[in-house]
Every structure is written in C-alpha cells, then in structure tokens.
Tab-separated table of C-alpha atoms in Angstrom:
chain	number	residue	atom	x	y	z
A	1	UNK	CA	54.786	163.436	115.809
A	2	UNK	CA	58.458	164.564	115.535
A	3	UNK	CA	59.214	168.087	115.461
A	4	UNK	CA	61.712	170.594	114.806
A	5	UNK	CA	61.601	174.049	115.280
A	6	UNK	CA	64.115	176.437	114.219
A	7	UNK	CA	63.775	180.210	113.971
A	8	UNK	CA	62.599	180.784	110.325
A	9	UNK	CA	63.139	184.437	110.481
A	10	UNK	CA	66.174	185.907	109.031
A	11	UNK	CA	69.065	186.867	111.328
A	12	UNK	CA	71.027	189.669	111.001
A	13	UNK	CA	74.454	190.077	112.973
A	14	UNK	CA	77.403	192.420	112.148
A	15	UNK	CA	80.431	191.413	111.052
A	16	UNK	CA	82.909	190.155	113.861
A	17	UNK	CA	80.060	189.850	116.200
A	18	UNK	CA	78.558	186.258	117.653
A	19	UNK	CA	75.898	184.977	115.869
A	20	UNK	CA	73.650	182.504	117.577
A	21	UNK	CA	70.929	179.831	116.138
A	22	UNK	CA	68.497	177.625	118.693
A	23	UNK	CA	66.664	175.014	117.238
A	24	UNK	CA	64.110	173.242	119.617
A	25	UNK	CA	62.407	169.828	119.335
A	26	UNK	CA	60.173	167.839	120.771
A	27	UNK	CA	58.551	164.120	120.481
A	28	UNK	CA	61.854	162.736	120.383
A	29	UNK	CA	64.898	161.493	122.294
A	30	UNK	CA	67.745	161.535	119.765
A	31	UNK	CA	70.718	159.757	120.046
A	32	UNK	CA	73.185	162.983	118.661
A	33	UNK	CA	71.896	166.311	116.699
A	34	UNK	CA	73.374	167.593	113.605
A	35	UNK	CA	73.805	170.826	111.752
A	36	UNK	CA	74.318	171.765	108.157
A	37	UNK	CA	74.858	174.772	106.132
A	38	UNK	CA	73.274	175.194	102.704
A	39	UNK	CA	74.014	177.917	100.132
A	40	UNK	CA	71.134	178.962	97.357
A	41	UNK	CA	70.916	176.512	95.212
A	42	UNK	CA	73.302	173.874	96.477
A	43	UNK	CA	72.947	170.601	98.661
A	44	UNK	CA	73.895	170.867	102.511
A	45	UNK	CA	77.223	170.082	103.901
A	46	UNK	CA	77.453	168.882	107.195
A	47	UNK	CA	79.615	171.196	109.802
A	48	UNK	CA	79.023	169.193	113.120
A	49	UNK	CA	77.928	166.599	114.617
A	50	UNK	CA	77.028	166.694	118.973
A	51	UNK	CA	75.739	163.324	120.844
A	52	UNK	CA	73.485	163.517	123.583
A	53	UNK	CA	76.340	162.896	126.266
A	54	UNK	CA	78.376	165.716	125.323
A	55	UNK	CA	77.222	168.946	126.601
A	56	UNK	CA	79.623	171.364	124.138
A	57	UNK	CA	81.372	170.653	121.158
A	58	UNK	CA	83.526	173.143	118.915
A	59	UNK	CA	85.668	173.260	115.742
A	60	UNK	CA	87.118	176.592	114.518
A	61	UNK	CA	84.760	179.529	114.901
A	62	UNK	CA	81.758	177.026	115.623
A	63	UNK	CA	80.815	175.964	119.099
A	64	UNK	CA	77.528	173.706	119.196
A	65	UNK	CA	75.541	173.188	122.765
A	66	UNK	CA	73.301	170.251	123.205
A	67	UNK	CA	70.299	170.377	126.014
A	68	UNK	CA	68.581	167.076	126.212
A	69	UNK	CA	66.724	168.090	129.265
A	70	UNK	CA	65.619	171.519	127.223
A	71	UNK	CA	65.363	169.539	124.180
A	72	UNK	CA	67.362	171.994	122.922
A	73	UNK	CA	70.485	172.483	120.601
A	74	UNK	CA	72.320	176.095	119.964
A	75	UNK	CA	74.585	176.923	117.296
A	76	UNK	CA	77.209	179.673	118.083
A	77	UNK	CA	79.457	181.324	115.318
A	78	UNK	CA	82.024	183.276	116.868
A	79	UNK	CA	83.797	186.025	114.951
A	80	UNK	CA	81.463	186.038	111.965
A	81	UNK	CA	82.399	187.023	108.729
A	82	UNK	CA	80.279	188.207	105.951
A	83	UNK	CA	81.110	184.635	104.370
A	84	UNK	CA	79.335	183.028	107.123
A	85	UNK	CA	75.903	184.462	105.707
A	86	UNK	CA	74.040	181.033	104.430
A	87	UNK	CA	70.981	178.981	105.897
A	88	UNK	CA	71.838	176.548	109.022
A	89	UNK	CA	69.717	173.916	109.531
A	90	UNK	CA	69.560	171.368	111.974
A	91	UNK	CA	68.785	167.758	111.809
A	92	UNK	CA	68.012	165.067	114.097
A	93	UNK	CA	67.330	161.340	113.669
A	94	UNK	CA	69.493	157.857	113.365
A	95	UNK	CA	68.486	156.021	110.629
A	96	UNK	CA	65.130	158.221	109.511
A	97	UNK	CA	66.998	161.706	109.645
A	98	UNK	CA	64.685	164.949	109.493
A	99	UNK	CA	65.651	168.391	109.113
A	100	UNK	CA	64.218	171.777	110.343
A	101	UNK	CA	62.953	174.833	108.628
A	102	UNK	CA	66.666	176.457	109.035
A	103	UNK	CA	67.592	179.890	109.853
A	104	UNK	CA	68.543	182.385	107.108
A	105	UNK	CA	71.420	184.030	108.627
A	106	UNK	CA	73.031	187.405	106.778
A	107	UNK	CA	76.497	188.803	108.547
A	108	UNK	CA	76.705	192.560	107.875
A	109	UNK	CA	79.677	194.297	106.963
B	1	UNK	CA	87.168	161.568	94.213
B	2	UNK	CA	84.779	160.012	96.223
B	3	UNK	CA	81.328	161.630	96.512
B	4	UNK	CA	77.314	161.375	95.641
B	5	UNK	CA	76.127	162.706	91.772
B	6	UNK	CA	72.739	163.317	91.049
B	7	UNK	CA	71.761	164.050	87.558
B	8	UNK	CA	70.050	165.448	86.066
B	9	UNK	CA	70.696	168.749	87.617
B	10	UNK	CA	67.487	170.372	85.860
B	11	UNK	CA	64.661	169.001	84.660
B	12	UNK	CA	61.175	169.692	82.950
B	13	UNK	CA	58.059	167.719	83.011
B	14	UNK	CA	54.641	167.865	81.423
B	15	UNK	CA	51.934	167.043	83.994
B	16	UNK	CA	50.628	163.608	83.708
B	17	UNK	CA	54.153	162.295	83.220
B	18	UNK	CA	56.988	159.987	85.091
B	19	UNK	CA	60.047	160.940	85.669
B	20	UNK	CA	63.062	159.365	87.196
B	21	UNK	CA	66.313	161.329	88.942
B	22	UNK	CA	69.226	159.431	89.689
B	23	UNK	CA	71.324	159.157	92.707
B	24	UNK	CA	74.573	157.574	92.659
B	25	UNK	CA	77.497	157.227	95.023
B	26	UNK	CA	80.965	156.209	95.291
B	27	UNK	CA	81.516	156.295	99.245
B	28	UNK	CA	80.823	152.994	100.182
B	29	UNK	CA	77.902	153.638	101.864
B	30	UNK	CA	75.285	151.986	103.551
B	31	UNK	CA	72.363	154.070	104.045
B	32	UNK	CA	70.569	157.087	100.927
B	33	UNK	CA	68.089	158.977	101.637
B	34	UNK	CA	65.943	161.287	99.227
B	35	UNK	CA	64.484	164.861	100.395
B	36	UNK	CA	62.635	167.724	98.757
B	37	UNK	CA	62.979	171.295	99.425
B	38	UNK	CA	60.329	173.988	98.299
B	39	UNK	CA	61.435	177.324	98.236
B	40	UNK	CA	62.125	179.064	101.936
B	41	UNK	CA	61.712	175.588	103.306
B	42	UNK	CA	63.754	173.259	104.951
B	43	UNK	CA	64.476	169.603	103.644
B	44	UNK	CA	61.561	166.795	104.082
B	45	UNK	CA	61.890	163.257	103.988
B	46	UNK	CA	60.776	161.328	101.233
B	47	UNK	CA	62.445	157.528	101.491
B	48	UNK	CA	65.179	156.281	102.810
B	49	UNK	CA	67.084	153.243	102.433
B	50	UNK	CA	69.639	151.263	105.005
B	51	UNK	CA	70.479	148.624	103.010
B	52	UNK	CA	70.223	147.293	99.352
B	53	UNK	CA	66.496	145.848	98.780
B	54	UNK	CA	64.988	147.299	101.821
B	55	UNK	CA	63.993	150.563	102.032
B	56	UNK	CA	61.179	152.817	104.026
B	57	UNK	CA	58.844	155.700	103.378
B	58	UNK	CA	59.666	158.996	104.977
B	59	UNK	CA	57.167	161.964	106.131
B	60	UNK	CA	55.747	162.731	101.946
B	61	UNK	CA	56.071	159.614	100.259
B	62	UNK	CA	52.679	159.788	98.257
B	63	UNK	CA	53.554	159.948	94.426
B	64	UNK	CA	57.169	158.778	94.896
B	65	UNK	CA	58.928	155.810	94.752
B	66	UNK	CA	62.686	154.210	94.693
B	67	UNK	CA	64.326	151.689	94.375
B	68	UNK	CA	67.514	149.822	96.291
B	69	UNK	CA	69.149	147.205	93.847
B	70	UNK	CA	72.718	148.393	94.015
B	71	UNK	CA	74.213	150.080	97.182
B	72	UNK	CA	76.294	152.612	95.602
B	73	UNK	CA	72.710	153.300	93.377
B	74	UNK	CA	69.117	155.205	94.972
B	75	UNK	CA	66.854	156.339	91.836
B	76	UNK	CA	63.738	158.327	92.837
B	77	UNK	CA	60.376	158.235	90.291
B	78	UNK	CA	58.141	160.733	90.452
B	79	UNK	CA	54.944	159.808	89.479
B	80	UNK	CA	51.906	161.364	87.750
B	81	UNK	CA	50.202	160.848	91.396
B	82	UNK	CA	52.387	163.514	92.685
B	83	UNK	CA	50.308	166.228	92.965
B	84	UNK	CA	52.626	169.246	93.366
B	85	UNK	CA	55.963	167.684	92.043
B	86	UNK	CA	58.147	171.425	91.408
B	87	UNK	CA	60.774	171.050	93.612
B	88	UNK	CA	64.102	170.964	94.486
B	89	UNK	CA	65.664	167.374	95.069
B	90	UNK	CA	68.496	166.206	97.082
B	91	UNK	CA	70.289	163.016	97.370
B	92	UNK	CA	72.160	162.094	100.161
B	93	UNK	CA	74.019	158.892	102.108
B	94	UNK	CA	75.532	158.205	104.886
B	95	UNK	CA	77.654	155.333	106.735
B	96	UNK	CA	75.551	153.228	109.248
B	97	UNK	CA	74.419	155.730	112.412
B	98	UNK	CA	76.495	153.284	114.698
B	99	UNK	CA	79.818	154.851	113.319
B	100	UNK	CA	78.626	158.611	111.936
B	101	UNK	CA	74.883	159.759	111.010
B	102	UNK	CA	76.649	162.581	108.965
B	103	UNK	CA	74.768	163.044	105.534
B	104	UNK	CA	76.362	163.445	102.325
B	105	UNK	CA	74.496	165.429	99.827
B	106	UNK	CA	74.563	165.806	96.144
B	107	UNK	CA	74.356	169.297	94.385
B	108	UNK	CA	70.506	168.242	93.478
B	109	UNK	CA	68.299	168.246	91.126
B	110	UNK	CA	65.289	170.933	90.102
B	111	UNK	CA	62.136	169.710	88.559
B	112	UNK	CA	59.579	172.178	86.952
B	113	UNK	CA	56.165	170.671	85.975
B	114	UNK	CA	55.224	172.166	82.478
C-alpha cells in the first residue's frame, strides 16, 4: 500500500540556522508532492506545491527538492526564525490525497 | 471572504450516538475531502468527494459516512459503529488536480465521546 514516511521525531535547530525535513515514500508514482504547516490546534495551510518534473522549487525562506528516482522530497527553511517552529507535513496524491506523520519542528532562540 | 467553515468547532457525544459535523465552502470548488487527526499524528483519509453525488472511501472509512448533494456542502456522520470516534476533524477542498491539488482546510472540529 501507499506510504509516507516522515521523521516523527522532533527537530530542533537554532535560530537563523537551516532547518531541513525529508519525507520518503514509496508504492507510489505521484504526479506533484505537497507540504503543509499546521499549528496546535488549527487546520493545515498549504506552503508549496513541487511536480515531479521540477527538480527545485522556492518561495521566500522555503526551498522544496523533489527526487522521483529517490522517492524522495526535502523541505529546506533557510534563515529560521523562532516563528517557524510548527509541524510540516507532507502530502502526496491527485484526487485521493494522503498525508504523513509530519515533523514537529522547534527553532531555538 | 472566500473560504471552508466547519462547525461545530467542539463537540461532545455519548457513546452509542450519531453525530453529524458540517463542512461548507464558498470557493467554488470541485473536490472535499474529510480527515481525522489523533493526537501526535498526522492527518488520515476518511472520504473524499470529486464531484456532487459521487464520492469514495478513503484509508478509515468504517463508522463514517457523507454525503455530496451540494458542491459548496460535505457533511460527515459519525456513527455509533465508530469504534474510537475522539478525534480531531478537518475539512478540506480543493479545485480539480488538473489545475492545483492544493487543499484548503477548515479550522476543524473536536469530538469527545462521553
């Protein structure tokens, strides 16, 4: 069956450092990969979107890499700020769209 | 402004009991999709739906079900059959994956069995 695997432990970076998440799947060949942050208690909201032709894809302080070959996706905040602390999650899928675990990430000050 | 609403935002329920949680949106969407998230877990599938009247079962759809009458409109029941139903629901909808697969999500709702 479909998988996703992200890193369920939490990560801890310091502030103005890179922070990096990987999320890894297999039993699928998606058209694009997606990732979200989510706050406690609050619904996701999408940050960006990467389709399987394009290797790289950035906006702002977030750079997104996409491995098809790897089956692979990583998630690069450059910069970080305390504010970035949340959960990422990715999500793959194009009508029947799952989700990983996520990654609890906390940015030190 | 344009978004998705989900109400209510809490709820309580006795065991042994229906209840129904509303999902409604204003963006013109095609597709809504229902997930549940259990604490220090990520988001899984229940149904989705791609078009009004049609709609499929996702990875837990046992004890659940929906309905598609209006497109702008994606209840979710959750039976007495459901046997662990405390949880945190979300809503969400998107345009057709031909133009954007980006999901919209609602603020949720949280149901505590009594």
């Amino acid at each position: 069956s479909q998988k996703i695997e992200q890193n369920s432990e939490a990560l801890n970076i310091q502030e103005g450092k890179t922070a990096t998440l990987t999320c890894n799947y297999t039993n699928y060949s998606p058209a694009y990969l997606q990732w979200y942050r989510q706050d406690p208690g609050r619904g996701p909201v999408f940050l960006l979107l990467i389709r399987e032709n394009e290797k790289e894809k950035r906006k702002e302080r977030l750079k997104v890499t996409f491995d098809t070959t790897l089956k692979q996706s990583l998630f690069h905040i450059t910069a970080s700020q305390p504010a970035d602390s949340a959960t990422y999650l990715c999500a793959l899928g194009d009508d029947k769209i799952i989700f990983g675990k996520g990654t609890r990430l906390h940015i030190l000050p | 402004d344009g978004g998705i609403t989900q109400s209510p935002k809490y709820l309580f329920r006795k065991e042994g009991q229906n209840v129904t949680l509303s999902c409604e949106q204003n963006l013109n969407h095609d597709a809504m999709y229902w997930y549940r998230q259990d604490p220090g877990q990520g988001l899984r599938l229940i149904y989705y739906s791609q078009i009004v009247n049609d709609f499929q079962k996702g990875d837990i759809a046992e004890g659940y079900s929906v309905s598609r009458e209006k497109k702008e409109s994606f209840p979710l029941t959750v039976t007495s059959a459901q046997k662990n139903p405390t949880a945190f629901y979300l809503c969400a909808s998107s345009r057709l994956p031909e133009n954007t697969g980006e999901l919209f999500f609602g603020e949720g709702s949280r149901l505590t069995v009594l």
